[in-house]
Amino acid sequence: MNLTQRPRRLRISSAMRDLVRETELSPRDFVYPIFVVPGEQIKEEIPSMPGCFHYSVDQVAGLAREIAARGIPAVEVFGLPAYKDEIGSSAWDMTSPVQRAITAIKGAVPELLVVGDVCLCQYTSHGHCGELHDHYVDNDATLPHLVKTAVSQARAGADIVAPSDMMDGRVAAIRAGLDAEGYVNTSIMSYAVKYASGYYGPFRDAADSTPAFGDRRQYQMDPANVREALKEAALDMAEGADIIMVKPALAYLDVVRQVYEVTDRPIAVYNVSGEYAMVKAAAANGWIDEQRIVLETLTSMKRAGAKIIITYHAMDAAAWLSA
């Protein structure tokens, strides 16, 4: 037996494993999603997402300080509006919770990066991501609404806008709209590769964005496709996307890797609500070691090629990594 090569030598102790570790996970990799709602003095746990809450705008400054204190560099703001209509006009209303929360966060912690989610599903009365014509989401009619939403978020103080609607051509339209209003330094993090996934269920509870009819398969991607993902990423890069996202993360790490191999842009992944809720449920039943599973899962995303990890685990994971 030839045992000249003994890989176990480099696993012999914690110090040795730390020395040779290939992938390092850090709180600086995380973006923490938050949900803002109309009203005051509200902090209510989301039933399907234990440990995540709906916050009224008056609560977000304190939350932002806590997030920054954990070493997390960014938040993504989602919101429930005070009103809904057919075109989702509350999405670009400067008095809506998202715009007010962005301003409050930047006022409280200027160095914290704020990402605005640019979509219409939680703002429309029908729950779809754009303007409808005969139960069909009209791509081109939706683009001006997305531009107005992105510009309103930039005006509120967002550092990054993140179109998650999957309309064709929206990155180019948003880039042109931002530049025309003088927001040339506002970045676009495109949900370039967003699959029509079953992992979004708890989020739709959190954001009150379940479609009133049908589903989103006419505009979100088929989970069976990967070459299409490369096409979507290439199109969004050509249109001016600064960051390319793959969503969901865990069931699509092969896609993350393939996108990573063909782009020079930073790759973001969204560790979505269903992935989070499954871990929380298993941990609550004592079936898994939550800390170990979460850190292993997040490390797998970074190992696959993600530089940015949007995750509801961010606060806990940051504390565990800093312990």
Short mmCIF file of N, CA and C in Angstrom, two decimals, residues 40-192:
data_model
loop_
_atom_site.label_atom_id
_atom_site.label_comp_id
_atom_site.label_asym_id
_atom_site.label_seq_id
_atom_site.Cartn_x
_atom_site.Cartn_y
_atom_site.Cartn_z
N GLU A 40 -47.91 51.79 12.19
CA GLU A 40 -46.90 52.24 13.15
C GLU A 40 -46.75 51.21 14.26
N GLN A 41 -45.53 51.19 14.82
CA GLN A 41 -45.23 50.32 15.95
C GLN A 41 -45.56 48.85 15.67
N ILE A 42 -45.23 48.42 14.44
CA ILE A 42 -45.52 47.05 14.04
C ILE A 42 -44.24 46.25 13.93
N LYS A 43 -44.21 45.13 14.61
CA LYS A 43 -43.21 44.08 14.42
C LYS A 43 -43.94 42.77 14.66
N GLU A 44 -44.35 42.12 13.56
CA GLU A 44 -45.16 40.92 13.64
C GLU A 44 -44.48 39.78 12.91
N GLU A 45 -44.31 38.66 13.58
CA GLU A 45 -43.65 37.52 12.96
C GLU A 45 -44.49 36.96 11.81
N ILE A 46 -43.81 36.58 10.74
CA ILE A 46 -44.47 35.98 9.58
C ILE A 46 -44.64 34.49 9.87
N PRO A 47 -45.86 33.98 9.92
CA PRO A 47 -46.08 32.60 10.39
C PRO A 47 -45.29 31.54 9.65
N SER A 48 -45.17 31.67 8.33
CA SER A 48 -44.48 30.64 7.55
C SER A 48 -42.97 30.85 7.48
N MET A 49 -42.49 31.93 8.12
CA MET A 49 -41.05 32.23 8.11
C MET A 49 -40.61 32.60 9.52
N PRO A 50 -40.53 31.63 10.43
CA PRO A 50 -40.17 31.93 11.82
C PRO A 50 -38.87 32.71 11.91
N GLY A 51 -38.88 33.76 12.73
CA GLY A 51 -37.69 34.60 12.88
C GLY A 51 -37.66 35.77 11.93
N CYS A 52 -38.59 35.84 10.97
CA CYS A 52 -38.72 36.98 10.07
C CYS A 52 -40.00 37.73 10.41
N PHE A 53 -39.98 39.04 10.17
CA PHE A 53 -41.06 39.88 10.66
C PHE A 53 -41.52 40.89 9.61
N HIS A 54 -42.77 41.33 9.75
CA HIS A 54 -43.24 42.54 9.11
C HIS A 54 -42.92 43.71 10.04
N TYR A 55 -42.33 44.76 9.46
CA TYR A 55 -41.99 45.96 10.24
C TYR A 55 -42.70 47.17 9.66
N SER A 56 -43.20 48.03 10.52
CA SER A 56 -43.63 49.34 10.05
C SER A 56 -42.39 50.22 9.87
N VAL A 57 -42.55 51.28 9.11
CA VAL A 57 -41.39 52.09 8.73
C VAL A 57 -40.69 52.68 9.95
N ASP A 58 -41.46 53.01 11.01
CA ASP A 58 -40.85 53.60 12.20
C ASP A 58 -39.92 52.62 12.93
N GLN A 59 -39.95 51.35 12.57
CA GLN A 59 -39.11 50.34 13.22
C GLN A 59 -37.81 50.06 12.46
N VAL A 60 -37.69 50.55 11.23
CA VAL A 60 -36.58 50.07 10.40
C VAL A 60 -35.24 50.73 10.71
N ALA A 61 -35.25 51.92 11.28
CA ALA A 61 -33.96 52.56 11.62
C ALA A 61 -33.23 51.72 12.67
N GLY A 62 -33.94 51.30 13.70
CA GLY A 62 -33.32 50.46 14.72
C GLY A 62 -32.87 49.13 14.17
N LEU A 63 -33.69 48.56 13.30
CA LEU A 63 -33.32 47.30 12.66
C LEU A 63 -32.06 47.48 11.82
N ALA A 64 -31.97 48.57 11.09
CA ALA A 64 -30.80 48.82 10.24
C ALA A 64 -29.53 48.91 11.08
N ARG A 65 -29.61 49.53 12.22
CA ARG A 65 -28.43 49.63 13.10
C ARG A 65 -28.01 48.25 13.59
N GLU A 66 -28.99 47.41 13.91
CA GLU A 66 -28.68 46.05 14.37
C GLU A 66 -28.04 45.24 13.25
N ILE A 67 -28.56 45.37 12.04
CA ILE A 67 -28.00 44.65 10.90
C ILE A 67 -26.55 45.07 10.66
N ALA A 68 -26.31 46.38 10.65
CA ALA A 68 -24.95 46.87 10.42
C ALA A 68 -24.01 46.42 11.52
N ALA A 69 -24.50 46.35 12.76
CA ALA A 69 -23.67 45.92 13.88
C ALA A 69 -23.25 44.46 13.75
N ARG A 70 -24.01 43.67 13.01
CA ARG A 70 -23.64 42.27 12.77
C ARG A 70 -22.60 42.13 11.65
N GLY A 71 -22.24 43.23 11.01
CA GLY A 71 -21.27 43.17 9.93
C GLY A 71 -21.87 42.88 8.57
N ILE A 72 -23.19 42.92 8.47
CA ILE A 72 -23.89 42.68 7.20
C ILE A 72 -23.91 43.99 6.42
N PRO A 73 -23.49 44.00 5.16
CA PRO A 73 -23.31 45.27 4.45
C PRO A 73 -24.53 45.81 3.74
N ALA A 74 -25.61 45.00 3.61
CA ALA A 74 -26.71 45.43 2.75
C ALA A 74 -28.03 44.81 3.18
N VAL A 75 -29.11 45.49 2.84
CA VAL A 75 -30.46 44.98 3.01
C VAL A 75 -31.20 45.08 1.68
N GLU A 76 -32.19 44.22 1.49
CA GLU A 76 -33.11 44.38 0.37
C GLU A 76 -34.50 44.61 0.94
N VAL A 77 -35.16 45.66 0.45
CA VAL A 77 -36.43 46.09 1.02
C VAL A 77 -37.60 45.65 0.13
N PHE A 78 -38.50 44.88 0.74
CA PHE A 78 -39.77 44.49 0.14
C PHE A 78 -40.88 45.14 0.94
N GLY A 79 -42.04 45.34 0.30
CA GLY A 79 -43.09 46.01 1.04
C GLY A 79 -44.48 45.62 0.64
N LEU A 80 -45.39 45.78 1.59
CA LEU A 80 -46.81 45.67 1.34
C LEU A 80 -47.36 47.09 1.27
N PRO A 81 -48.09 47.41 0.22
CA PRO A 81 -48.56 48.78 0.05
C PRO A 81 -49.84 49.07 0.82
N ALA A 82 -50.18 50.35 0.89
CA ALA A 82 -51.44 50.75 1.51
C ALA A 82 -52.61 50.52 0.57
N TYR A 83 -52.35 50.45 -0.73
CA TYR A 83 -53.42 50.23 -1.70
C TYR A 83 -52.87 49.47 -2.90
N LYS A 84 -53.76 48.77 -3.61
CA LYS A 84 -53.40 48.04 -4.81
C LYS A 84 -54.34 48.44 -5.93
N ASP A 85 -53.83 48.35 -7.17
CA ASP A 85 -54.69 48.58 -8.32
C ASP A 85 -54.23 47.71 -9.48
N GLU A 86 -54.84 47.86 -10.62
CA GLU A 86 -54.58 46.98 -11.76
C GLU A 86 -53.16 47.09 -12.29
N ILE A 87 -52.54 48.27 -12.17
CA ILE A 87 -51.19 48.45 -12.72
C ILE A 87 -50.11 48.51 -11.65
N GLY A 88 -50.50 48.46 -10.38
CA GLY A 88 -49.51 48.49 -9.31
C GLY A 88 -48.90 49.85 -9.06
N SER A 89 -49.70 50.91 -9.17
CA SER A 89 -49.14 52.26 -9.10
C SER A 89 -48.54 52.61 -7.74
N SER A 90 -48.93 51.90 -6.68
CA SER A 90 -48.32 52.17 -5.38
C SER A 90 -46.85 51.79 -5.36
N ALA A 91 -46.38 51.03 -6.36
CA ALA A 91 -44.97 50.64 -6.41
C ALA A 91 -44.05 51.83 -6.60
N TRP A 92 -44.54 52.89 -7.21
CA TRP A 92 -43.69 54.08 -7.41
C TRP A 92 -44.21 55.30 -6.65
N ASP A 93 -45.11 55.08 -5.72
CA ASP A 93 -45.62 56.15 -4.87
C ASP A 93 -44.57 56.45 -3.79
N MET A 94 -44.10 57.69 -3.74
CA MET A 94 -43.04 58.05 -2.80
C MET A 94 -43.50 57.98 -1.34
N THR A 95 -44.81 57.89 -1.11
CA THR A 95 -45.30 57.75 0.26
C THR A 95 -45.53 56.30 0.66
N SER A 96 -45.23 55.36 -0.24
CA SER A 96 -45.40 53.94 0.08
C SER A 96 -44.34 53.48 1.07
N PRO A 97 -44.60 52.38 1.79
CA PRO A 97 -43.65 51.93 2.81
C PRO A 97 -42.24 51.67 2.30
N VAL A 98 -42.06 51.10 1.10
CA VAL A 98 -40.71 50.80 0.62
C VAL A 98 -39.90 52.06 0.45
N GLN A 99 -40.44 53.06 -0.21
CA GLN A 99 -39.69 54.30 -0.44
C GLN A 99 -39.37 55.00 0.88
N ARG A 100 -40.34 55.02 1.78
CA ARG A 100 -40.11 55.66 3.08
C ARG A 100 -39.08 54.88 3.89
N ALA A 101 -39.13 53.55 3.81
CA ALA A 101 -38.16 52.74 4.55
C ALA A 101 -36.75 52.92 4.01
N ILE A 102 -36.61 52.99 2.69
CA ILE A 102 -35.28 53.21 2.10
C ILE A 102 -34.69 54.50 2.64
N THR A 103 -35.48 55.57 2.64
CA THR A 103 -35.00 56.86 3.14
C THR A 103 -34.65 56.77 4.62
N ALA A 104 -35.46 56.09 5.39
CA ALA A 104 -35.20 55.97 6.83
C ALA A 104 -33.91 55.19 7.10
N ILE A 105 -33.70 54.12 6.36
CA ILE A 105 -32.49 53.31 6.56
C ILE A 105 -31.25 54.10 6.20
N LYS A 106 -31.28 54.79 5.06
CA LYS A 106 -30.10 55.57 4.65
C LYS A 106 -29.85 56.72 5.62
N GLY A 107 -30.91 57.26 6.21
CA GLY A 107 -30.72 58.31 7.20
C GLY A 107 -30.12 57.80 8.49
N ALA A 108 -30.48 56.57 8.88
CA ALA A 108 -29.99 56.01 10.14
C ALA A 108 -28.60 55.43 10.01
N VAL A 109 -28.33 54.72 8.90
CA VAL A 109 -27.04 54.06 8.70
C VAL A 109 -26.60 54.31 7.25
N PRO A 110 -26.03 55.46 6.96
CA PRO A 110 -25.72 55.82 5.57
C PRO A 110 -24.83 54.81 4.85
N GLU A 111 -23.96 54.14 5.59
CA GLU A 111 -23.02 53.21 4.96
C GLU A 111 -23.66 51.87 4.60
N LEU A 112 -24.85 51.59 5.11
CA LEU A 112 -25.53 50.34 4.80
C LEU A 112 -26.10 50.45 3.38
N LEU A 113 -25.73 49.50 2.53
CA LEU A 113 -26.25 49.50 1.17
C LEU A 113 -27.71 49.06 1.18
N VAL A 114 -28.54 49.75 0.41
CA VAL A 114 -29.96 49.43 0.33
C VAL A 114 -30.31 49.02 -1.09
N VAL A 115 -30.91 47.84 -1.20
CA VAL A 115 -31.39 47.31 -2.47
C VAL A 115 -32.91 47.46 -2.49
N GLY A 116 -33.43 48.01 -3.58
CA GLY A 116 -34.87 48.09 -3.75
C GLY A 116 -35.35 47.00 -4.69
N ASP A 117 -36.35 46.24 -4.28
CA ASP A 117 -36.93 45.22 -5.15
C ASP A 117 -37.87 45.88 -6.14
N VAL A 118 -37.60 45.71 -7.42
CA VAL A 118 -38.42 46.32 -8.47
C VAL A 118 -39.30 45.24 -9.09
N CYS A 119 -40.53 45.19 -8.63
CA CYS A 119 -41.52 44.28 -9.19
C CYS A 119 -42.89 44.85 -8.87
N LEU A 120 -43.92 44.30 -9.45
CA LEU A 120 -45.26 44.83 -9.27
C LEU A 120 -46.21 43.86 -8.59
N CYS A 121 -45.79 42.61 -8.37
CA CYS A 121 -46.74 41.58 -7.94
C CYS A 121 -47.42 41.92 -6.62
N GLN A 122 -46.68 42.49 -5.65
CA GLN A 122 -47.32 42.79 -4.37
C GLN A 122 -48.13 44.08 -4.41
N TYR A 123 -48.06 44.80 -5.54
CA TYR A 123 -48.76 46.08 -5.67
C TYR A 123 -49.98 46.00 -6.57
N THR A 124 -50.10 44.93 -7.35
CA THR A 124 -51.23 44.81 -8.26
C THR A 124 -52.39 44.07 -7.60
N SER A 125 -53.59 44.43 -7.98
CA SER A 125 -54.78 43.78 -7.41
C SER A 125 -54.89 42.33 -7.84
N HIS A 126 -54.25 41.96 -8.94
CA HIS A 126 -54.32 40.59 -9.45
C HIS A 126 -53.11 39.74 -9.07
N GLY A 127 -52.07 40.35 -8.49
CA GLY A 127 -50.92 39.59 -8.00
C GLY A 127 -49.91 39.17 -9.04
N HIS A 128 -50.06 39.62 -10.28
CA HIS A 128 -49.07 39.31 -11.31
C HIS A 128 -48.06 40.45 -11.41
N CYS A 129 -46.97 40.18 -12.12
CA CYS A 129 -45.80 41.07 -12.09
C CYS A 129 -45.82 42.15 -13.17
N GLY A 130 -46.99 42.42 -13.74
CA GLY A 130 -47.07 43.45 -14.75
C GLY A 130 -48.50 43.77 -15.11
N GLU A 131 -48.64 44.65 -16.10
CA GLU A 131 -49.95 45.07 -16.57
C GLU A 131 -50.59 43.94 -17.37
N LEU A 132 -51.88 43.70 -17.11
CA LEU A 132 -52.58 42.60 -17.75
C LEU A 132 -53.41 43.07 -18.94
N HIS A 133 -53.40 42.26 -19.98
CA HIS A 133 -54.33 42.39 -21.09
C HIS A 133 -54.93 41.00 -21.33
N ASP A 134 -56.20 40.84 -21.00
CA ASP A 134 -56.88 39.55 -21.18
C ASP A 134 -56.13 38.40 -20.49
N HIS A 135 -55.77 38.61 -19.23
CA HIS A 135 -55.08 37.59 -18.42
C HIS A 135 -53.68 37.27 -18.95
N TYR A 136 -53.15 38.13 -19.76
CA TYR A 136 -51.77 37.98 -20.26
C TYR A 136 -50.96 39.17 -19.77
N VAL A 137 -49.80 38.90 -19.17
CA VAL A 137 -48.95 39.99 -18.70
C VAL A 137 -48.28 40.62 -19.92
N ASP A 138 -48.62 41.87 -20.19
CA ASP A 138 -48.13 42.59 -21.36
C ASP A 138 -46.73 43.12 -21.06
N ASN A 139 -45.75 42.50 -21.66
CA ASN A 139 -44.35 42.81 -21.41
C ASN A 139 -44.05 44.30 -21.62
N ASP A 140 -44.34 44.80 -22.83
CA ASP A 140 -43.91 46.16 -23.18
C ASP A 140 -44.71 47.23 -22.45
N ALA A 141 -45.97 46.94 -22.15
CA ALA A 141 -46.77 47.89 -21.38
C ALA A 141 -46.30 47.98 -19.93
N THR A 142 -45.66 46.90 -19.45
CA THR A 142 -45.18 46.87 -18.07
C THR A 142 -43.89 47.65 -17.88
N LEU A 143 -43.05 47.74 -18.91
CA LEU A 143 -41.73 48.35 -18.76
C LEU A 143 -41.77 49.76 -18.18
N PRO A 144 -42.64 50.67 -18.65
CA PRO A 144 -42.65 52.01 -18.06
C PRO A 144 -42.97 52.02 -16.57
N HIS A 145 -43.81 51.08 -16.12
CA HIS A 145 -44.12 51.00 -14.69
C HIS A 145 -42.89 50.57 -13.88
N LEU A 146 -42.12 49.65 -14.43
CA LEU A 146 -40.90 49.22 -13.75
C LEU A 146 -39.88 50.35 -13.69
N VAL A 147 -39.78 51.12 -14.75
CA VAL A 147 -38.86 52.25 -14.77
C VAL A 147 -39.25 53.26 -13.69
N LYS A 148 -40.53 53.58 -13.60
CA LYS A 148 -40.98 54.53 -12.58
C LYS A 148 -40.69 54.01 -11.17
N THR A 149 -40.88 52.71 -10.98
CA THR A 149 -40.60 52.11 -9.67
C THR A 149 -39.11 52.22 -9.32
N ALA A 150 -38.25 51.87 -10.27
CA ALA A 150 -36.80 51.94 -10.03
C ALA A 150 -36.36 53.36 -9.75
N VAL A 151 -36.85 54.31 -10.52
CA VAL A 151 -36.47 55.72 -10.33
C VAL A 151 -36.95 56.21 -8.96
N SER A 152 -38.15 55.82 -8.56
CA SER A 152 -38.65 56.25 -7.25
C SER A 152 -37.79 55.71 -6.12
N GLN A 153 -37.31 54.48 -6.26
CA GLN A 153 -36.46 53.91 -5.23
C GLN A 153 -35.09 54.59 -5.20
N ALA A 154 -34.55 54.89 -6.37
CA ALA A 154 -33.29 55.63 -6.42
C ALA A 154 -33.47 57.00 -5.79
N ARG A 155 -34.59 57.65 -6.06
CA ARG A 155 -34.87 58.97 -5.48
C ARG A 155 -34.96 58.88 -3.96
N ALA A 156 -35.48 57.77 -3.47
CA ALA A 156 -35.59 57.58 -2.01
C ALA A 156 -34.24 57.32 -1.36
N GLY A 157 -33.25 56.90 -2.17
CA GLY A 157 -31.91 56.68 -1.63
C GLY A 157 -31.33 55.31 -1.88
N ALA A 158 -32.01 54.46 -2.65
CA ALA A 158 -31.49 53.11 -2.89
C ALA A 158 -30.17 53.17 -3.64
N ASP A 159 -29.23 52.35 -3.21
CA ASP A 159 -27.93 52.23 -3.89
C ASP A 159 -28.02 51.29 -5.08
N ILE A 160 -28.91 50.31 -4.99
CA ILE A 160 -29.08 49.26 -6.01
C ILE A 160 -30.57 49.06 -6.23
N VAL A 161 -30.97 48.92 -7.48
CA VAL A 161 -32.34 48.49 -7.77
C VAL A 161 -32.26 47.10 -8.38
N ALA A 162 -33.26 46.27 -8.02
CA ALA A 162 -33.19 44.85 -8.38
C ALA A 162 -34.49 44.42 -9.06
N PRO A 163 -34.55 44.52 -10.39
CA PRO A 163 -35.76 44.09 -11.10
C PRO A 163 -35.93 42.58 -11.03
N SER A 164 -37.08 42.14 -10.50
CA SER A 164 -37.33 40.72 -10.28
C SER A 164 -38.52 40.20 -11.08
N ASP A 165 -38.97 40.97 -12.04
CA ASP A 165 -40.21 40.72 -12.75
C ASP A 165 -40.08 39.74 -13.91
N MET A 166 -38.89 39.63 -14.49
CA MET A 166 -38.59 38.78 -15.64
C MET A 166 -39.26 39.23 -16.93
N MET A 167 -39.54 40.54 -17.05
CA MET A 167 -39.96 41.08 -18.34
C MET A 167 -38.75 41.23 -19.25
N ASP A 168 -38.91 40.94 -20.53
CA ASP A 168 -37.83 41.13 -21.49
C ASP A 168 -37.55 42.63 -21.66
N GLY A 169 -36.26 42.98 -21.67
CA GLY A 169 -35.86 44.36 -21.95
C GLY A 169 -35.92 45.30 -20.77
N ARG A 170 -36.25 44.78 -19.57
CA ARG A 170 -36.44 45.73 -18.47
C ARG A 170 -35.14 46.33 -17.97
N VAL A 171 -34.03 45.61 -18.08
CA VAL A 171 -32.76 46.16 -17.60
C VAL A 171 -32.37 47.39 -18.43
N ALA A 172 -32.47 47.27 -19.74
CA ALA A 172 -32.15 48.40 -20.61
C ALA A 172 -33.07 49.58 -20.34
N ALA A 173 -34.36 49.30 -20.16
CA ALA A 173 -35.31 50.37 -19.90
C ALA A 173 -35.02 51.07 -18.58
N ILE A 174 -34.72 50.29 -17.55
CA ILE A 174 -34.43 50.87 -16.23
C ILE A 174 -33.13 51.66 -16.26
N ARG A 175 -32.12 51.11 -16.94
CA ARG A 175 -30.85 51.83 -17.03
C ARG A 175 -31.04 53.19 -17.70
N ALA A 176 -31.79 53.20 -18.80
CA ALA A 176 -32.05 54.46 -19.49
C ALA A 176 -32.84 55.41 -18.60
N GLY A 177 -33.82 54.88 -17.88
CA GLY A 177 -34.62 55.72 -17.01
C GLY A 177 -33.83 56.31 -15.85
N LEU A 178 -33.00 55.50 -15.24
CA LEU A 178 -32.15 55.99 -14.15
C LEU A 178 -31.19 57.08 -14.65
N ASP A 179 -30.55 56.82 -15.76
CA ASP A 179 -29.58 57.77 -16.29
C ASP A 179 -30.24 59.09 -16.67
N ALA A 180 -31.44 59.01 -17.24
CA ALA A 180 -32.15 60.23 -17.64
C ALA A 180 -32.49 61.10 -16.45
N GLU A 181 -32.67 60.47 -15.28
CA GLU A 181 -33.00 61.22 -14.07
C GLU A 181 -31.76 61.58 -13.24
N GLY A 182 -30.58 61.26 -13.76
CA GLY A 182 -29.35 61.61 -13.07
C GLY A 182 -28.83 60.58 -12.10
N TYR A 183 -29.42 59.38 -12.08
CA TYR A 183 -28.98 58.34 -11.15
C TYR A 183 -28.01 57.39 -11.84
N VAL A 184 -26.94 57.95 -12.36
CA VAL A 184 -25.99 57.16 -13.14
C VAL A 184 -25.19 56.21 -12.26
N ASN A 185 -25.11 56.49 -10.97
CA ASN A 185 -24.35 55.64 -10.06
C ASN A 185 -25.22 54.63 -9.32
N THR A 186 -26.50 54.57 -9.61
CA THR A 186 -27.36 53.55 -9.03
C THR A 186 -27.17 52.25 -9.80
N SER A 187 -26.79 51.20 -9.10
CA SER A 187 -26.50 49.92 -9.74
C SER A 187 -27.78 49.13 -9.98
N ILE A 188 -27.70 48.23 -10.95
CA ILE A 188 -28.81 47.30 -11.23
C ILE A 188 -28.34 45.88 -10.93
N MET A 189 -29.03 45.26 -9.98
CA MET A 189 -28.83 43.84 -9.69
C MET A 189 -30.01 43.10 -10.31
N SER A 190 -29.78 42.49 -11.45
CA SER A 190 -30.87 41.88 -12.20
C SER A 190 -31.16 40.47 -11.73
N TYR A 191 -32.43 40.20 -11.46
CA TYR A 191 -32.88 38.81 -11.30
C TYR A 191 -32.88 38.22 -12.71
N ALA A 192 -31.70 37.99 -13.24
CA ALA A 192 -31.57 37.57 -14.63
C ALA A 192 -32.09 36.16 -14.85
#
